[in-house]
One Martini backbone bead per residue (centre of mass of N, CA, C, O) as a GRO file, in nm:
protein
  371
    1MET     BB    1  -3.905  -1.508  -1.390
    2LYS     BB    2  -4.252  -1.437  -1.287
    3VAL     BB    3  -4.575  -1.576  -1.370
    4ALA     BB    4  -4.930  -1.501  -1.362
    5PHE     BB    5  -5.204  -1.694  -1.415
    6ILE     BB    6  -5.552  -1.600  -1.499
    7LEU     BB    7  -5.849  -1.813  -1.461
    8SER     BB    8  -6.153  -1.967  -1.428
    9HIS     BB    9  -6.039  -2.218  -1.591
   10PHE     BB   10  -5.837  -2.532  -1.533
   11TYR     BB   11  -5.749  -2.790  -1.771
   12PRO     BB   12  -5.585  -2.995  -1.941
   13TYR     BB   13  -5.721  -2.999  -2.257
   14LEU     BB   14  -6.029  -2.872  -2.278
   15GLY     BB   15  -5.996  -2.606  -2.430
   16GLY     BB   16  -5.926  -2.323  -2.555
   17VAL     BB   17  -5.797  -2.125  -2.316
   18GLN     BB   18  -5.684  -2.376  -2.164
   19THR     BB   19  -5.495  -2.472  -2.381
   20VAL     BB   20  -5.332  -2.214  -2.403
   21ALA     BB   21  -5.235  -2.200  -2.109
   22TRP     BB   22  -5.092  -2.472  -2.101
   23GLU     BB   23  -4.893  -2.438  -2.339
   24LEU     BB   24  -4.759  -2.177  -2.237
   25ALA     BB   25  -4.670  -2.274  -1.960
   26ARG     BB   26  -4.495  -2.509  -2.054
   27ALA     BB   27  -4.305  -2.347  -2.243
   28LEU     BB   28  -4.202  -2.144  -2.031
   29VAL     BB   29  -4.084  -2.347  -1.833
   30GLU     BB   30  -3.884  -2.476  -2.043
   31SER     BB   31  -3.738  -2.174  -2.071
   32GLY     BB   32  -3.725  -2.067  -1.740
   33ILE     BB   33  -4.010  -1.974  -1.661
   34GLU     BB   34  -4.214  -1.890  -1.415
   35VAL     BB   35  -4.535  -2.053  -1.323
   36GLU     BB   36  -4.855  -1.943  -1.201
   37VAL     BB   37  -5.181  -2.071  -1.137
   38HIS     BB   38  -5.510  -1.909  -1.126
   39THR     BB   39  -5.809  -2.080  -1.010
   40SER     BB   40  -6.065  -2.265  -0.999
   41ASN     BB   41  -6.249  -2.569  -0.897
   42GLN     BB   42  -6.368  -2.558  -1.181
   43ILE     BB   43  -6.510  -2.746  -1.448
   44ASP     BB   44  -6.676  -2.738  -1.744
   45SER     BB   45  -6.797  -3.040  -1.700
   46GLY     BB   46  -6.875  -3.012  -1.362
   47ASP     BB   47  -6.636  -3.054  -1.217
   48ILE     BB   48  -6.408  -3.090  -0.936
   49VAL     BB   49  -6.146  -2.952  -0.740
   50PRO     BB   50  -5.941  -2.918  -0.500
   51PRO     BB   51  -5.838  -2.697  -0.309
   52GLY     BB   52  -5.523  -2.564  -0.406
   53VAL     BB   53  -5.224  -2.735  -0.493
   54THR     BB   54  -5.092  -2.811  -0.816
   55SER     BB   55  -4.859  -3.023  -0.984
   56TYR     BB   56  -4.648  -2.977  -1.268
   57LEU     BB   57  -4.379  -3.049  -1.427
   58GLU     BB   58  -4.201  -3.126  -1.182
   59ASN     BB   59  -4.310  -2.867  -1.004
   60ARG     BB   60  -4.288  -2.603  -1.210
   61LEU     BB   61  -4.611  -2.605  -1.200
   62GLN     BB   62  -4.845  -2.401  -1.035
   63VAL     BB   63  -5.180  -2.476  -0.916
   64HIS     BB   64  -5.435  -2.258  -0.800
   65HIS     BB   65  -5.720  -2.345  -0.614
   66TYR     BB   66  -6.046  -2.198  -0.586
   67LYS     BB   67  -6.324  -2.151  -0.431
   68SER     BB   68  -6.628  -2.195  -0.637
   69ARG     BB   69  -6.889  -2.130  -0.813
   70GLU     BB   70  -7.016  -2.239  -1.108
   71ASP     BB   71  -7.229  -1.975  -1.158
   72PHE     BB   72  -6.993  -1.783  -0.984
   73ILE     BB   73  -6.706  -1.690  -1.081
   74SER     BB   74  -6.509  -1.607  -0.786
   75PHE     BB   75  -6.185  -1.474  -0.690
   76LYS     BB   76  -5.901  -1.408  -0.471
   77PRO     BB   77  -5.591  -1.389  -0.544
   78VAL     BB   78  -5.265  -1.522  -0.429
   79PHE     BB   79  -4.959  -1.391  -0.470
   80SER     BB   80  -4.646  -1.390  -0.515
   81ARG     BB   81  -4.400  -1.165  -0.428
   82ASP     BB   82  -4.209  -1.250  -0.698
   83CYS     BB   83  -4.372  -1.130  -0.901
   84ASP     BB   84  -4.387  -0.963  -1.232
   85VAL     BB   85  -4.655  -1.085  -1.381
   86LEU     BB   86  -4.988  -1.042  -1.494
   87HIS     BB   87  -5.203  -1.297  -1.662
   88ILE     BB   88  -5.502  -1.269  -1.829
   89MET     BB   89  -5.733  -1.531  -1.923
   90GLY     BB   90  -5.976  -1.387  -2.011
   91PHE     BB   91  -6.288  -1.193  -1.986
   92HIS     BB   92  -6.387  -1.208  -1.679
   93ARG     BB   93  -6.632  -1.007  -1.528
   94LEU     BB   94  -6.567  -1.096  -1.218
   95LEU     BB   95  -6.256  -1.154  -1.196
   96VAL     BB   96  -6.098  -0.905  -1.292
   97PRO     BB   97  -6.160  -0.702  -1.058
   98ARG     BB   98  -6.020  -0.882  -0.837
   99VAL     BB   99  -5.739  -0.869  -0.955
  100MET     BB  100  -5.705  -0.563  -0.935
  101VAL     BB  101  -5.725  -0.560  -0.622
  102ALA     BB  102  -5.472  -0.769  -0.581
  103ASN     BB  103  -5.283  -0.570  -0.682
  104ARG     BB  104  -4.920  -0.452  -0.628
  105GLY     BB  105  -4.807  -0.313  -0.914
  106TRP     BB  106  -4.820  -0.493  -1.137
  107PRO     BB  107  -4.817  -0.589  -1.437
  108ILE     BB  108  -5.098  -0.612  -1.673
  109ILE     BB  109  -5.231  -0.874  -1.872
  110LEU     BB  110  -5.457  -0.906  -2.147
  111GLN     BB  111  -5.636  -1.207  -2.280
  112PRO     BB  112  -5.943  -1.236  -2.414
  113HIS     BB  113  -6.005  -1.459  -2.634
  114GLY     BB  114  -6.289  -1.323  -2.757
  115ASP     BB  115  -6.496  -1.235  -2.527
  116ILE     BB  116  -6.576  -0.955  -2.664
  117TYR     BB  117  -6.578  -0.989  -2.975
  118MET     BB  118  -6.801  -1.245  -2.970
  119VAL     BB  119  -7.075  -1.122  -2.885
  120SER     BB  120  -7.193  -1.056  -3.176
  121GLY     BB  121  -7.219  -1.388  -3.238
  122GLU     BB  122  -7.439  -1.426  -3.059
  123PRO     BB  123  -7.733  -1.497  -2.978
  124ALA     BB  124  -8.006  -1.343  -2.954
  125GLY     BB  125  -8.056  -1.174  -2.634
  126LEU     BB  126  -8.025  -1.114  -2.304
  127LYS     BB  127  -7.728  -1.195  -2.265
  128ARG     BB  128  -7.607  -1.017  -2.488
  129SER     BB  129  -7.721  -0.746  -2.389
  130VAL     BB  130  -7.585  -0.746  -2.111
  131ARG     BB  131  -7.290  -0.771  -2.204
  132SER     BB  132  -7.286  -0.517  -2.382
  133PHE     BB  133  -7.362  -0.316  -2.158
  134ILE     BB  134  -7.127  -0.373  -1.964
  135ASP     BB  135  -6.892  -0.320  -2.162
  136SER     BB  136  -6.986  -0.012  -2.229
  137THR     BB  137  -7.020   0.095  -1.916
  138PHE     BB  138  -6.801  -0.048  -1.693
  139TYR     BB  139  -6.509  -0.123  -1.860
  140PRO     BB  140  -6.345   0.111  -1.990
  141ARG     BB  141  -6.184   0.199  -1.731
  142LEU     BB  142  -6.052  -0.076  -1.672
  143VAL     BB  143  -5.889  -0.140  -1.945
  144ARG     BB  144  -5.689   0.110  -1.915
  145ARG     BB  145  -5.505  -0.048  -1.685
  146PHE     BB  146  -5.361  -0.202  -1.887
  147SER     BB  147  -5.054  -0.256  -2.018
  148LEU     BB  148  -5.172  -0.502  -2.196
  149VAL     BB  149  -5.320  -0.633  -2.508
  150LEU     BB  150  -5.390  -0.953  -2.638
  151CYS     BB  151  -5.454  -1.013  -2.978
  152LEU     BB  152  -5.563  -1.224  -3.238
  153LYS     BB  153  -5.687  -0.974  -3.408
  154GLU     BB  154  -5.794  -0.694  -3.555
  155GLU     BB  155  -6.091  -0.705  -3.455
  156GLU     BB  156  -6.016  -0.718  -3.156
  157ARG     BB  157  -5.858  -0.458  -3.140
  158ASP     BB  158  -6.093  -0.274  -3.222
  159SER     BB  159  -6.274  -0.347  -2.977
  160MET     BB  160  -6.072  -0.245  -2.758
  161VAL     BB  161  -6.053   0.047  -2.855
  162ARG     BB  162  -6.357   0.109  -2.822
  163LEU     BB  163  -6.337   0.049  -2.503
  164GLY     BB  164  -6.031   0.223  -2.437
  165VAL     BB  165  -5.780   0.121  -2.559
  166VAL     BB  166  -5.479   0.184  -2.644
  167ASN     BB  167  -5.341   0.103  -2.936
  168SER     BB  168  -5.036   0.063  -2.827
  169ARG     BB  169  -5.156  -0.173  -2.614
  170CYS     BB  170  -5.209  -0.348  -2.872
  171VAL     BB  171  -5.129  -0.692  -2.932
  172LEU     BB  172  -5.043  -0.921  -3.168
  173MET     BB  173  -5.132  -1.275  -3.082
  174ARG     BB  174  -5.119  -1.588  -3.119
  175SER     BB  175  -5.225  -1.913  -3.066
  176PRO     BB  176  -5.167  -2.226  -2.960
  177ILE     BB  177  -5.145  -2.546  -3.027
  178ARG     BB  178  -5.140  -2.860  -2.968
  179MET     BB  179  -4.865  -3.052  -2.932
  180GLU     BB  180  -4.980  -3.325  -3.041
  181MET     BB  181  -5.008  -3.211  -3.344
  182PHE     BB  182  -4.675  -3.247  -3.391
  183HIS     BB  183  -4.678  -3.518  -3.426
  184GLU     BB  184  -4.656  -3.776  -3.595
  185ARG     BB  185  -4.895  -3.855  -3.860
  186SER     BB  186  -4.958  -4.156  -3.932
  187GLU     BB  187  -5.123  -4.183  -4.215
  188GLU     BB  188  -5.102  -4.498  -4.277
  189LEU     BB  189  -5.313  -4.570  -4.027
  190VAL     BB  190  -5.513  -4.353  -4.170
  191GLN     BB  191  -5.797  -4.328  -4.357
  192ARG     BB  192  -5.929  -4.135  -4.585
  193GLU     BB  193  -6.267  -3.993  -4.593
  194PRO     BB  194  -6.432  -3.830  -4.853
  195ASP     BB  195  -6.735  -3.818  -4.685
  196LEU     BB  196  -6.601  -3.684  -4.428
  197PHE     BB  197  -6.716  -3.476  -4.154
  198VAL     BB  198  -6.629  -3.219  -3.905
  199CYS     BB  199  -6.725  -3.108  -3.575
  200VAL     BB  200  -6.524  -2.904  -3.350
  201CYS     BB  201  -6.688  -2.848  -3.035
  202ARG     BB  202  -6.879  -2.684  -2.842
  203ILE     BB  203  -7.221  -2.745  -2.765
  204VAL     BB  204  -7.333  -2.443  -2.884
  205ARG     BB  205  -7.501  -2.190  -3.039
  206ILE     BB  206  -7.257  -2.024  -3.156
  207LYS     BB  207  -7.171  -2.276  -3.355
  208ARG     BB  208  -7.396  -2.367  -3.559
  209VAL     BB  209  -7.452  -2.683  -3.624
  210GLN     BB  210  -7.716  -2.672  -3.798
  211ASP     BB  211  -7.581  -2.601  -4.069
  212ALA     BB  212  -7.440  -2.874  -4.118
  213ILE     BB  213  -7.698  -3.043  -4.111
  214GLN     BB  214  -7.849  -2.897  -4.344
  215ALA     BB  215  -7.632  -2.955  -4.568
  216LEU     BB  216  -7.686  -3.265  -4.599
  217LYS     BB  217  -7.940  -3.240  -4.782
  218TYR     BB  218  -7.733  -3.147  -5.038
  219VAL     BB  219  -7.534  -3.404  -4.945
  220PRO     BB  220  -7.602  -3.736  -4.969
  221GLU     BB  221  -7.291  -3.854  -4.930
  222ALA     BB  222  -7.253  -3.730  -4.662
  223ARG     BB  223  -7.078  -3.712  -4.346
  224LEU     BB  224  -7.125  -3.655  -3.976
  225LYS     BB  225  -6.914  -3.543  -3.706
  226ILE     BB  226  -6.980  -3.459  -3.360
  227ILE     BB  227  -6.725  -3.296  -3.162
  228GLY     BB  228  -6.800  -3.261  -2.820
  229PRO     BB  229  -6.922  -3.113  -2.559
  230TRP     BB  230  -7.235  -3.099  -2.379
  231ILE     BB  231  -7.332  -2.795  -2.267
  232ASP     BB  232  -7.619  -2.777  -2.430
  233GLN     BB  233  -7.883  -2.981  -2.407
  234THR     BB  234  -8.109  -2.834  -2.553
  235TYR     BB  235  -7.952  -2.802  -2.818
  236VAL     BB  236  -7.899  -3.099  -2.870
  237ASP     BB  237  -8.198  -3.180  -2.894
  238GLU     BB  238  -8.249  -2.999  -3.142
  239LEU     BB  239  -8.048  -3.147  -3.329
  240PHE     BB  240  -8.182  -3.419  -3.324
  241LYS     BB  241  -8.453  -3.324  -3.440
  242LEU     BB  242  -8.345  -3.206  -3.706
  243ALA     BB  243  -8.221  -3.467  -3.822
  244ARG     BB  244  -8.494  -3.615  -3.839
  245GLN     BB  245  -8.655  -3.413  -4.013
  246LEU     BB  246  -8.427  -3.432  -4.257
  247LYS     BB  247  -8.326  -3.730  -4.288
  248VAL     BB  248  -7.995  -3.749  -4.154
  249TRP     BB  249  -7.938  -3.939  -3.909
  250ASP     BB  250  -7.770  -4.176  -4.060
  251ARG     BB  251  -7.520  -3.936  -4.112
  252ILE     BB  252  -7.501  -3.898  -3.793
  253GLU     BB  253  -7.262  -3.826  -3.516
  254PHE     BB  254  -7.241  -3.808  -3.163
  255ILE     BB  255  -6.946  -3.820  -2.977
  256GLY     BB  256  -6.829  -3.609  -2.805
  257GLY     BB  257  -6.595  -3.625  -2.586
  258VAL     BB  258  -6.235  -3.648  -2.646
  259PRO     BB  259  -5.936  -3.729  -2.676
  260ASN     BB  260  -5.671  -3.587  -2.830
  261SER     BB  261  -5.576  -3.833  -2.993
  262GLU     BB  262  -5.860  -3.872  -3.128
  263ILE     BB  263  -5.887  -3.605  -3.273
  264GLY     BB  264  -5.653  -3.653  -3.470
  265ILE     BB  265  -5.789  -3.893  -3.611
  266TRP     BB  266  -6.036  -3.741  -3.719
  267TYR     BB  267  -5.878  -3.547  -3.897
  268ARG     BB  268  -5.744  -3.778  -4.073
  269ARG     BB  269  -6.024  -3.894  -4.176
  270ALA     BB  270  -6.115  -3.626  -4.274
  271ALA     BB  271  -6.177  -3.406  -4.533
  272GLY     BB  272  -6.333  -3.200  -4.328
  273VAL     BB  273  -6.378  -2.892  -4.149
  274ILE     BB  274  -6.646  -2.728  -3.968
  275LEU     BB  275  -6.722  -2.365  -3.946
  276CYS     BB  276  -7.024  -2.166  -3.848
  277THR     BB  277  -6.945  -1.912  -3.733
  278GLN     BB  278  -6.934  -1.561  -3.732
  279VAL     BB  279  -6.731  -1.572  -3.491
  280GLU     BB  280  -6.370  -1.594  -3.406
  281GLY     BB  281  -6.098  -1.572  -3.240
  282GLN     BB  282  -5.923  -1.801  -3.438
  283GLY     BB  283  -5.928  -2.122  -3.485
  284LEU     BB  284  -5.771  -2.389  -3.376
  285VAL     BB  285  -5.911  -2.614  -3.531
  286LEU     BB  286  -5.794  -2.537  -3.805
  287ALA     BB  287  -5.497  -2.586  -3.739
  288GLU     BB  288  -5.528  -2.881  -3.660
  289ALA     BB  289  -5.645  -2.980  -3.927
  290ILE     BB  290  -5.412  -2.898  -4.113
  291SER     BB  291  -5.192  -3.072  -3.965
  292GLN     BB  292  -5.387  -3.341  -4.066
  293GLY     BB  293  -5.530  -3.282  -4.365
  294SER     BB  294  -5.780  -3.095  -4.316
  295ILE     BB  295  -6.034  -2.909  -4.459
  296PRO     BB  296  -6.140  -2.595  -4.426
  297ILE     BB  297  -6.483  -2.483  -4.351
  298VAL     BB  298  -6.585  -2.135  -4.358
  299ALA     BB  299  -6.737  -1.875  -4.234
  300ARG     BB  300  -6.781  -1.568  -4.300
  301GLY     BB  301  -6.607  -1.379  -4.035
  302ALA     BB  302  -6.450  -1.588  -3.853
  303ALA     BB  303  -6.150  -1.667  -4.042
  304ASP     BB  304  -6.027  -1.510  -4.291
  305GLU     BB  305  -5.735  -1.437  -4.208
  306PHE     BB  306  -5.642  -1.728  -4.160
  307ILE     BB  307  -5.688  -1.834  -4.446
  308ARG     BB  308  -5.491  -1.637  -4.580
  309ALA     BB  309  -5.233  -1.704  -4.416
  310THR     BB  310  -5.240  -2.025  -4.490
  311GLU     BB  311  -5.365  -2.094  -4.775
  312CYS     BB  312  -5.622  -2.256  -4.634
  313GLY     BB  313  -5.936  -2.305  -4.760
  314LEU     BB  314  -6.294  -2.245  -4.724
  315LEU     BB  315  -6.559  -2.021  -4.812
  316TYR     BB  316  -6.878  -1.915  -4.678
  317GLU     BB  317  -7.183  -1.800  -4.638
  318PHE     BB  318  -7.334  -1.701  -4.378
  319GLY     BB  319  -7.610  -1.929  -4.341
  320ASP     BB  320  -7.545  -2.082  -4.621
  321VAL     BB  321  -7.611  -2.409  -4.678
  322GLN     BB  322  -7.565  -2.436  -4.985
  323ASP     BB  323  -7.278  -2.325  -4.988
  324LEU     BB  324  -7.166  -2.533  -4.796
  325ALA     BB  325  -7.235  -2.778  -4.972
  326HIS     BB  326  -7.057  -2.695  -5.209
  327GLN     BB  327  -6.786  -2.711  -5.054
  328MET     BB  328  -6.810  -3.006  -4.976
  329ASN     BB  329  -6.814  -3.111  -5.267
  330GLU     BB  330  -6.534  -3.010  -5.348
  331VAL     BB  331  -6.383  -3.196  -5.148
  332MET     BB  332  -6.503  -3.472  -5.246
  333VAL     BB  333  -6.407  -3.486  -5.541
  334ASP     BB  334  -6.086  -3.367  -5.461
  335HIS     BB  335  -5.852  -3.367  -5.220
  336GLY     BB  336  -5.579  -3.336  -5.386
  337VAL     BB  337  -5.612  -3.034  -5.478
  338PHE     BB  338  -5.518  -2.936  -5.166
  339GLU     BB  339  -5.217  -3.008  -5.109
  340GLU     BB  340  -5.067  -2.737  -5.146
  341SER     BB  341  -5.227  -2.579  -4.926
  342LEU     BB  342  -5.148  -2.772  -4.695
  343VAL     BB  343  -4.849  -2.715  -4.700
  344ASN     BB  344  -4.876  -2.415  -4.632
  345GLY     BB  345  -5.035  -2.453  -4.369
  346ARG     BB  346  -4.829  -2.626  -4.213
  347ARG     BB  347  -4.601  -2.423  -4.218
  348PHE     BB  348  -4.745  -2.204  -4.060
  349VAL     BB  349  -4.812  -2.364  -3.804
  350GLU     BB  350  -4.518  -2.450  -3.729
  351ASN     BB  351  -4.400  -2.146  -3.722
  352GLU     BB  352  -4.652  -1.990  -3.547
  353LEU     BB  353  -4.823  -2.231  -3.349
  354SER     BB  354  -4.626  -2.324  -3.170
  355PRO     BB  355  -4.561  -2.313  -2.843
  356GLY     BB  356  -4.266  -2.212  -2.867
  357ALA     BB  357  -4.314  -1.968  -3.056
  358VAL     BB  358  -4.523  -1.817  -2.880
  359ALA     BB  359  -4.360  -1.811  -2.611
  360GLY     BB  360  -4.125  -1.644  -2.722
  361LYS     BB  361  -4.295  -1.389  -2.775
  362LEU     BB  362  -4.401  -1.359  -2.485
  363ALA     BB  363  -4.127  -1.322  -2.343
  364GLU     BB  364  -4.060  -1.056  -2.490
  365ILE     BB  365  -4.298  -0.898  -2.380
  366TYR     BB  366  -4.219  -0.914  -2.085
  367ARG     BB  367  -3.940  -0.778  -2.106
  368GLU     BB  368  -4.038  -0.508  -2.223
  369LEU     BB  369  -4.230  -0.439  -1.987
  370LEU     BB  370  -3.992  -0.443  -1.758
  371HIS     BB  371  -3.807  -0.216  -1.941
   0.00000   0.00000   0.00000
């Protein structure tokens, strides 16, 4: 079997859908399924890679890079003749139509990875209005042509059904976390800091990092590390200004992007990880944090189902920074109280979200689709 992954950006372990694509591709290749990746030569960090083919995993994973503009990602992929399935990662609104044109009759799977479902959680403005209009006006007919749509959770499936996908063609399938998070946790080498919290995300407005900063005003003992690439510099500057205005600057550090091994260390150091968004595709950061013993503190509506499934984490009312501060204080008082829930959470993550477990389910989906 040969599968073609298609996505706008691809670079191992950059985060989000790229991490999912890399982990699934690696696990599928290790199980004997051929995978070729088709993507642009652009990387989210602003760097570019030469167009052409890059080989990974002893040449068993081929990555085809196509020349494309950074602000207008669009290319027409050229697939191998012996492909069996096309698998689109992320609903890129310019790229998806071109993939449909390049299709030679292969089954096509779409894995939106929250791209449509999360529009409602974006800050109000022209961009959100335009995306919502395009999704509701131009794409209903297009999405009906997919053989299957892989959704992260019920809410995403509902949004795809509203867009026009037949309910029976929407399959729920979680995404895998980074394989490095399953390595031995060497907890004796990293001391848990009961007053330390982390936000791990791309620094963009939809992540609402300002809520975590504002919560520090009500928890004077807490410290916050903000970890992730600065995608929106204007927003980062606003966060700097807010921290100074609230006089919490001395308890905040903006770390920026860090290697995956270092992210694991931050999870093991922190008492909790904070996720402030109103909606979230799945919240892989939460799974990674649980695997390293850090308590998730999550805004209601973002990942409620995930918190219930793992039996681990605390919820607060979206946008209520005092409620967030209260939950932070709960974690600071006695981290040990959550040890039983962390055991449950780790068990769920290891059984359901390892790359091998998710890739095994995906391979079965491919086989059923082809037969």
